[in-house]
Amino acid sequence: MVLYAYIDRERTKKFYAKEALKEDKKKRYYCPSPTCDAHMYLCSVDGVSSAYFSATRKQHSHRQGCGFEASNNFKPQNFDEASFDFENVLEAMRKLNKSTVKNKKSILHKNGEAHSKPLRTTRQIYEMCKSYPCSHKYNNLSIGKMLLDDRSEYMYPKGVFGNRIIESKVKRGIFYDSTKMELRLVAPSSKKYELILQFADKSLFLDIKNSLYKNRDKLIILSGLWESSATFNSFCTKIVNKSQIVVLNKLK
C-alpha cells in the first residue's frame, strides 16, 4: 500500500490517504514516482483497514519498473518507529546468521499479544520508505537519507556514501566478473550511478549472480555500506549475506 500520492501532475501537492474522505475516492491522483503516469485511487477509505492509494485501473497502471508497482504490505501500526535505528539495523543485517534468525521470535505480553517491533529487514525498510515522501521523517531520519530511488536522486548529487538502501536494476550486457567476484547494477532509473557488489564467498557470489540473471528485468533492492570505487559515479559495497538483496516482484 502507498500512504500518499499527489494531487497535481507537477507533484507539488502531496495528499495523505489518512486525510481522505469518502468523496475523495473517485478522484484521480498521481503516482509518487516522477517518471510514472499511473492513475492512483484511494482504497479502503470507508473500510476497517487503513486507507491507501493504488493504481486500480489496468489501462492506467504503473510504468514497467516503477517502484510503486510492486506489492507493499507496510502498516505503520505494526512497527515500533521510536526504537528503529537505521544505521544499527543495516549493520546487523550484514552480520545476520541462522542462529540470529531463530532467536528473533515475537515477544509476547502477558495477555498473549505481541509487542510491535522495529523494522529489521531490507524489504520492511524499503516498503516503509516507499510509503512516504522522501522528505518525510521516520524516527527523525528522512526517507531520502535511507533510500535512493527516482524521488530522492536529487539528494545525492555527489554519489552514494554510507549505509543506504538502493532501488536498482541489473546492468545491461555482462554484469558480472567471476574473477573479481563482482556484480554490477545501476541506479536509479536514470542509470546515473553504477553499483558494484563485491563478494568474498564464492558460493554466495554464484547464488546471487544466478538469481540476478533470472531477474534482470526486475527491480533489485540493495542494502549496504557504500563507498567510492575510485571510478566516476561508481560505488561499491560488500555483500556478505542474502538479506542485503531483495528481488522486487510485481503486484499479482
mmCIF file of C-alpha atoms in Angstrom:
data_model
loop_
_atom_site.group_PDB
_atom_site.id
_atom_site.type_symbol
_atom_site.label_atom_id
_atom_site.label_comp_id
_atom_site.label_asym_id
_atom_site.label_seq_id
_atom_site.Cartn_x
_atom_site.Cartn_y
_atom_site.Cartn_z
ATOM 1 C CA MET A 1 0.000 0.000 0.000
ATOM 2 C CA VAL A 2 1.073 3.586 -0.654
ATOM 3 C CA LEU A 3 0.125 6.079 2.037
ATOM 4 C CA TYR A 4 0.417 9.196 -0.107
ATOM 5 C CA ALA A 5 0.066 10.444 -3.680
ATOM 6 C CA TYR A 6 -0.020 13.789 -5.466
ATOM 7 C CA ILE A 7 -2.999 15.928 -6.390
ATOM 8 C CA ASP A 8 -1.275 17.615 -9.345
ATOM 9 C CA ARG A 9 0.741 16.358 -12.314
ATOM 10 C CA GLU A 10 3.681 18.554 -11.301
ATOM 11 C CA ARG A 11 3.750 16.759 -7.956
ATOM 12 C CA THR A 12 3.858 19.852 -5.805
ATOM 13 C CA LYS A 13 0.850 18.996 -3.617
ATOM 14 C CA LYS A 14 1.079 15.819 -1.531
ATOM 15 C CA PHE A 15 -2.054 14.179 -0.227
ATOM 16 C CA TYR A 16 -2.046 11.565 2.550
ATOM 17 C CA ALA A 17 -4.569 8.734 2.468
ATOM 18 C CA LYS A 18 -5.264 9.132 6.185
ATOM 19 C CA GLU A 19 -6.679 12.610 5.461
ATOM 20 C CA ALA A 20 -9.123 11.367 2.821
ATOM 21 C CA LEU A 21 -12.904 11.443 2.921
ATOM 22 C CA LYS A 22 -15.334 9.133 1.116
ATOM 23 C CA GLU A 23 -15.936 11.731 -1.611
ATOM 24 C CA ASP A 24 -12.232 11.625 -2.487
ATOM 25 C CA LYS A 25 -12.455 8.028 -3.743
ATOM 26 C CA LYS A 26 -13.457 8.932 -7.309
ATOM 27 C CA LYS A 27 -10.626 11.425 -7.797
ATOM 28 C CA ARG A 28 -7.532 10.512 -9.783
ATOM 29 C CA TYR A 29 -4.198 11.069 -8.030
ATOM 30 C CA TYR A 30 -0.643 10.938 -9.371
ATOM 31 C CA CYS A 31 1.944 8.260 -8.640
ATOM 32 C CA PRO A 32 4.734 9.415 -6.291
ATOM 33 C CA SER A 33 7.326 8.433 -8.897
ATOM 34 C CA PRO A 34 8.097 11.434 -11.133
ATOM 35 C CA THR A 35 8.609 9.095 -14.107
ATOM 36 C CA CYS A 36 5.315 7.179 -13.817
ATOM 37 C CA ASP A 37 1.896 8.344 -15.074
ATOM 38 C CA ALA A 38 -0.180 5.711 -13.273
ATOM 39 C CA HIS A 39 -3.658 6.779 -12.164
ATOM 40 C CA MET A 40 -3.815 6.341 -8.391
ATOM 41 C CA TYR A 41 -7.089 5.959 -6.494
ATOM 42 C CA LEU A 42 -7.966 5.770 -2.825
ATOM 43 C CA CYS A 43 -8.830 2.391 -1.341
ATOM 44 C CA SER A 44 -10.424 1.376 1.993
ATOM 45 C CA VAL A 45 -11.453 4.924 2.876
ATOM 46 C CA ASP A 46 -14.705 3.629 4.356
ATOM 47 C CA GLY A 47 -13.407 0.219 5.411
ATOM 48 C CA VAL A 48 -11.932 -1.277 8.558
ATOM 49 C CA SER A 49 -8.422 -1.185 7.093
ATOM 50 C CA SER A 50 -6.289 1.934 6.839
ATOM 51 C CA ALA A 51 -6.759 3.952 3.650
ATOM 52 C CA TYR A 52 -4.111 3.763 0.949
ATOM 53 C CA PHE A 53 -3.519 4.549 -2.742
ATOM 54 C CA SER A 54 -3.335 2.023 -5.562
ATOM 55 C CA ALA A 55 -3.311 2.043 -9.371
ATOM 56 C CA THR A 56 -6.587 0.144 -9.721
ATOM 57 C CA ARG A 57 -7.226 0.839 -13.432
ATOM 58 C CA LYS A 58 -5.457 -1.674 -15.701
ATOM 59 C CA GLN A 59 -5.417 0.758 -18.611
ATOM 60 C CA HIS A 60 -3.598 3.298 -16.428
ATOM 61 C CA SER A 61 -1.220 1.090 -14.465
ATOM 62 C CA HIS A 62 2.351 1.799 -13.385
ATOM 63 C CA ARG A 63 5.127 2.003 -15.951
ATOM 64 C CA GLN A 64 7.314 -1.071 -16.165
ATOM 65 C CA GLY A 65 9.956 -0.891 -13.449
ATOM 66 C CA CYS A 66 8.147 1.665 -11.310
ATOM 67 C CA GLY A 67 8.996 1.128 -7.653
ATOM 68 C CA PHE A 68 5.331 1.572 -6.738
ATOM 69 C CA GLU A 69 4.044 -1.241 -8.951
ATOM 70 C CA ALA A 70 5.077 -3.980 -6.503
ATOM 71 C CA SER A 71 3.027 -5.138 -3.555
ATOM 72 C CA ASN A 72 3.634 -3.211 -0.345
ATOM 73 C CA ASN A 73 2.467 -4.600 2.991
ATOM 74 C CA PHE A 74 3.789 -1.857 5.246
ATOM 75 C CA LYS A 75 1.377 -0.973 8.054
ATOM 76 C CA PRO A 76 2.718 1.729 10.400
ATOM 77 C CA GLN A 77 0.798 0.407 13.379
ATOM 78 C CA ASN A 78 2.627 -2.926 13.196
ATOM 79 C CA PHE A 79 6.063 -1.450 13.868
ATOM 80 C CA ASP A 80 7.723 0.463 16.669
ATOM 81 C CA GLU A 81 9.029 3.624 14.995
ATOM 82 C CA ALA A 82 10.621 5.053 18.142
ATOM 83 C CA SER A 83 13.020 2.120 18.542
ATOM 84 C CA PHE A 84 14.085 1.973 14.894
ATOM 85 C CA ASP A 85 17.779 2.760 14.284
ATOM 86 C CA PHE A 86 18.619 2.692 10.574
ATOM 87 C CA GLU A 87 22.398 2.538 10.989
ATOM 88 C CA ASN A 88 22.276 -0.280 13.537
ATOM 89 C CA VAL A 89 19.765 -2.310 11.529
ATOM 90 C CA LEU A 90 21.830 -2.227 8.342
ATOM 91 C CA GLU A 91 24.969 -3.147 10.268
ATOM 92 C CA ALA A 92 23.143 -6.032 11.964
ATOM 93 C CA MET A 93 21.899 -7.289 8.586
ATOM 94 C CA ARG A 94 25.480 -7.713 7.432
ATOM 95 C CA LYS A 95 26.145 -9.896 10.471
ATOM 96 C CA LEU A 96 22.910 -11.869 10.312
ATOM 97 C CA ASN A 97 23.187 -15.648 10.676
ATOM 98 C CA LYS A 98 20.874 -18.600 11.178
ATOM 99 C CA SER A 99 21.080 -18.549 14.971
ATOM 100 C CA THR A 100 20.167 -14.850 14.981
ATOM 101 C CA VAL A 101 17.098 -15.527 12.857
ATOM 102 C CA LYS A 102 15.907 -18.320 15.143
ATOM 103 C CA ASN A 103 16.125 -16.071 18.176
ATOM 104 C CA LYS A 104 14.059 -13.279 16.588
ATOM 105 C CA LYS A 105 10.669 -14.566 17.673
ATOM 106 C CA SER A 106 7.964 -12.159 18.751
ATOM 107 C CA ILE A 107 7.995 -11.237 22.423
ATOM 108 C CA LEU A 108 4.542 -11.605 23.945
ATOM 109 C CA HIS A 109 2.714 -9.570 26.556
ATOM 110 C CA LYS A 110 1.280 -11.460 29.493
ATOM 111 C CA ASN A 111 -2.125 -11.349 27.789
ATOM 112 C CA GLY A 112 -0.669 -13.061 24.717
ATOM 113 C CA GLU A 113 -0.475 -10.026 22.430
ATOM 114 C CA ALA A 114 2.777 -9.410 20.583
ATOM 115 C CA HIS A 115 4.866 -6.277 21.090
ATOM 116 C CA SER A 116 5.315 -4.178 17.972
ATOM 117 C CA LYS A 117 8.955 -4.388 16.888
ATOM 118 C CA PRO A 118 11.113 -2.038 14.826
ATOM 119 C CA LEU A 119 11.761 -2.586 11.126
ATOM 120 C CA ARG A 120 14.639 -5.027 10.712
ATOM 121 C CA THR A 121 14.817 -6.327 7.129
ATOM 122 C CA THR A 122 15.714 -4.779 3.786
ATOM 123 C CA ARG A 123 12.199 -5.427 2.480
ATOM 124 C CA GLN A 124 10.495 -3.915 5.529
ATOM 125 C CA ILE A 125 12.574 -0.742 5.435
ATOM 126 C CA TYR A 126 12.123 -0.415 1.671
ATOM 127 C CA GLU A 127 8.341 -0.772 1.912
ATOM 128 C CA MET A 128 8.222 1.824 4.684
ATOM 129 C CA CYS A 129 10.304 4.245 2.611
ATOM 130 C CA LYS A 130 8.071 3.804 -0.445
ATOM 131 C CA SER A 131 5.004 4.549 1.671
ATOM 132 C CA TYR A 132 6.111 8.123 2.436
ATOM 133 C CA PRO A 133 7.598 11.100 0.539
ATOM 134 C CA CYS A 134 11.393 11.274 0.576
ATOM 135 C CA SER A 135 11.172 14.397 2.756
ATOM 136 C CA HIS A 136 9.121 12.591 5.408
ATOM 137 C CA LYS A 137 10.967 11.656 8.596
ATOM 138 C CA TYR A 138 10.745 8.245 10.223
ATOM 139 C CA ASN A 139 12.102 8.393 13.763
ATOM 140 C CA ASN A 140 13.836 11.692 12.906
ATOM 141 C CA LEU A 141 15.626 10.399 9.781
ATOM 142 C CA SER A 142 14.329 11.473 6.374
ATOM 143 C CA ILE A 143 13.253 8.797 3.906
ATOM 144 C CA GLY A 144 15.639 10.154 1.282
ATOM 145 C CA LYS A 145 18.589 9.588 3.607
ATOM 146 C CA MET A 146 17.680 5.914 3.828
ATOM 147 C CA LEU A 147 16.566 5.100 0.277
ATOM 148 C CA LEU A 148 17.976 6.172 -3.081
ATOM 149 C CA ASP A 149 15.310 5.981 -5.787
ATOM 150 C CA ASP A 150 13.912 8.239 -8.522
ATOM 151 C CA ARG A 151 12.345 10.578 -5.975
ATOM 152 C CA SER A 152 15.453 11.116 -3.873
ATOM 153 C CA GLU A 153 18.052 11.203 -6.655
ATOM 154 C CA TYR A 154 18.378 14.983 -6.238
ATOM 155 C CA MET A 155 19.594 14.375 -2.672
ATOM 156 C CA TYR A 156 22.665 12.516 -3.971
ATOM 157 C CA PRO A 157 24.453 14.988 -6.265
ATOM 158 C CA LYS A 158 27.911 13.648 -5.383
ATOM 159 C CA GLY A 159 27.108 9.981 -5.062
ATOM 160 C CA VAL A 160 26.130 7.354 -2.510
ATOM 161 C CA PHE A 161 28.119 7.098 0.707
ATOM 162 C CA GLY A 162 27.470 5.262 3.975
ATOM 163 C CA ASN A 163 24.592 2.975 4.913
ATOM 164 C CA ARG A 164 21.861 3.185 2.295
ATOM 165 C CA ILE A 165 19.162 1.078 0.661
ATOM 166 C CA ILE A 166 19.097 1.485 -3.116
ATOM 167 C CA GLU A 167 16.457 0.722 -5.733
ATOM 168 C CA SER A 168 18.396 -0.629 -8.726
ATOM 169 C CA LYS A 169 18.382 -2.785 -11.839
ATOM 170 C CA VAL A 170 20.918 -5.209 -13.256
ATOM 171 C CA LYS A 171 23.323 -3.534 -15.682
ATOM 172 C CA ARG A 172 22.769 -4.423 -19.330
ATOM 173 C CA GLY A 173 25.263 -6.705 -21.035
ATOM 174 C CA ILE A 174 27.786 -8.658 -18.978
ATOM 175 C CA PHE A 175 27.071 -7.596 -15.406
ATOM 176 C CA TYR A 176 29.451 -9.941 -13.578
ATOM 177 C CA ASP A 177 33.182 -10.513 -13.200
ATOM 178 C CA SER A 178 33.766 -14.049 -11.958
ATOM 179 C CA THR A 179 37.486 -13.465 -11.406
ATOM 180 C CA LYS A 180 36.932 -10.491 -9.097
ATOM 181 C CA MET A 181 33.604 -11.900 -7.813
ATOM 182 C CA GLU A 182 31.767 -8.662 -8.556
ATOM 183 C CA LEU A 183 28.263 -7.889 -9.844
ATOM 184 C CA ARG A 184 27.254 -4.588 -11.452
ATOM 185 C CA LEU A 185 23.916 -2.822 -11.265
ATOM 186 C CA VAL A 186 22.694 0.707 -11.989
ATOM 187 C CA ALA A 187 20.522 3.190 -10.104
ATOM 188 C CA PRO A 188 18.099 4.908 -10.140
ATOM 189 C CA SER A 189 16.098 4.621 -13.389
ATOM 190 C CA SER A 190 18.261 7.394 -14.897
ATOM 191 C CA LYS A 191 21.218 4.970 -14.500
ATOM 192 C CA LYS A 192 23.285 7.810 -13.092
ATOM 193 C CA TYR A 193 25.233 5.555 -10.754
ATOM 194 C CA GLU A 194 26.952 2.231 -11.256
ATOM 195 C CA LEU A 195 26.798 -0.075 -8.241
ATOM 196 C CA ILE A 196 29.412 -2.768 -7.670
ATOM 197 C CA LEU A 197 28.608 -5.666 -5.363
ATOM 198 C CA GLN A 198 31.774 -7.298 -4.018
ATOM 199 C CA PHE A 199 31.871 -10.840 -2.612
ATOM 200 C CA ALA A 200 34.418 -12.801 -0.596
ATOM 201 C CA ASP A 201 32.354 -16.002 -0.545
ATOM 202 C CA LYS A 202 32.262 -17.789 -3.909
ATOM 203 C CA SER A 203 29.088 -19.805 -3.268
ATOM 204 C CA LEU A 204 27.225 -16.649 -2.244
ATOM 205 C CA PHE A 205 28.530 -14.850 -5.340
ATOM 206 C CA LEU A 206 27.339 -17.626 -7.660
ATOM 207 C CA ASP A 207 23.978 -17.861 -5.930
ATOM 208 C CA ILE A 208 23.292 -14.120 -6.200
ATOM 209 C CA LYS A 209 24.666 -13.943 -9.761
ATOM 210 C CA ASN A 210 22.269 -16.678 -10.914
ATOM 211 C CA SER A 211 19.354 -15.022 -9.126
ATOM 212 C CA LEU A 212 20.048 -11.628 -10.722
ATOM 213 C CA TYR A 213 20.496 -13.217 -14.150
ATOM 214 C CA LYS A 214 16.995 -14.679 -13.904
ATOM 215 C CA ASN A 215 15.570 -11.351 -12.715
ATOM 216 C CA ARG A 216 17.313 -8.852 -14.989
ATOM 217 C CA ASP A 217 14.012 -7.113 -15.798
ATOM 218 C CA LYS A 218 13.008 -6.590 -12.149
ATOM 219 C CA LEU A 219 13.886 -4.034 -9.523
ATOM 220 C CA ILE A 220 16.613 -5.151 -7.151
ATOM 221 C CA ILE A 221 16.727 -3.633 -3.680
ATOM 222 C CA LEU A 222 20.214 -3.414 -2.172
ATOM 223 C CA SER A 223 21.265 -2.798 1.406
ATOM 224 C CA GLY A 224 24.889 -1.903 2.065
ATOM 225 C CA LEU A 225 27.638 0.351 3.331
ATOM 226 C CA TRP A 226 28.583 2.265 0.182
ATOM 227 C CA GLU A 227 31.854 3.923 -0.781
ATOM 228 C CA SER A 228 33.500 5.224 -3.941
ATOM 229 C CA SER A 229 35.047 2.635 -6.263
ATOM 230 C CA ALA A 230 37.566 5.280 -7.448
ATOM 231 C CA THR A 231 35.706 5.499 -10.786
ATOM 232 C CA PHE A 232 33.406 8.452 -11.533
ATOM 233 C CA ASN A 233 29.807 7.817 -10.405
ATOM 234 C CA SER A 234 30.658 4.247 -9.431
ATOM 235 C CA PHE A 235 30.137 2.982 -5.876
ATOM 236 C CA CYS A 236 30.722 -0.345 -4.203
ATOM 237 C CA THR A 237 29.635 -2.342 -1.183
ATOM 238 C CA LYS A 238 30.482 -5.747 0.287
ATOM 239 C CA ILE A 239 27.771 -8.397 0.195
ATOM 240 C CA VAL A 240 28.120 -10.903 2.996
ATOM 241 C CA ASN A 241 24.524 -12.043 3.378
ATOM 242 C CA LYS A 242 21.479 -12.744 1.186
ATOM 243 C CA SER A 243 19.439 -10.469 3.435
ATOM 244 C CA GLN A 244 21.127 -7.486 1.764
ATOM 245 C CA ILE A 245 19.393 -8.174 -1.558
ATOM 246 C CA VAL A 246 15.689 -8.328 -2.406
ATOM 247 C CA VAL A 247 14.187 -9.060 -5.835
ATOM 248 C CA LEU A 248 11.040 -6.973 -6.136
ATOM 249 C CA ASN A 249 8.141 -8.776 -7.767
ATOM 250 C CA LYS A 250 5.172 -7.046 -9.391
ATOM 251 C CA LEU A 251 1.658 -6.988 -7.980
ATOM 252 C CA LYS A 252 -0.181 -10.195 -8.694
#
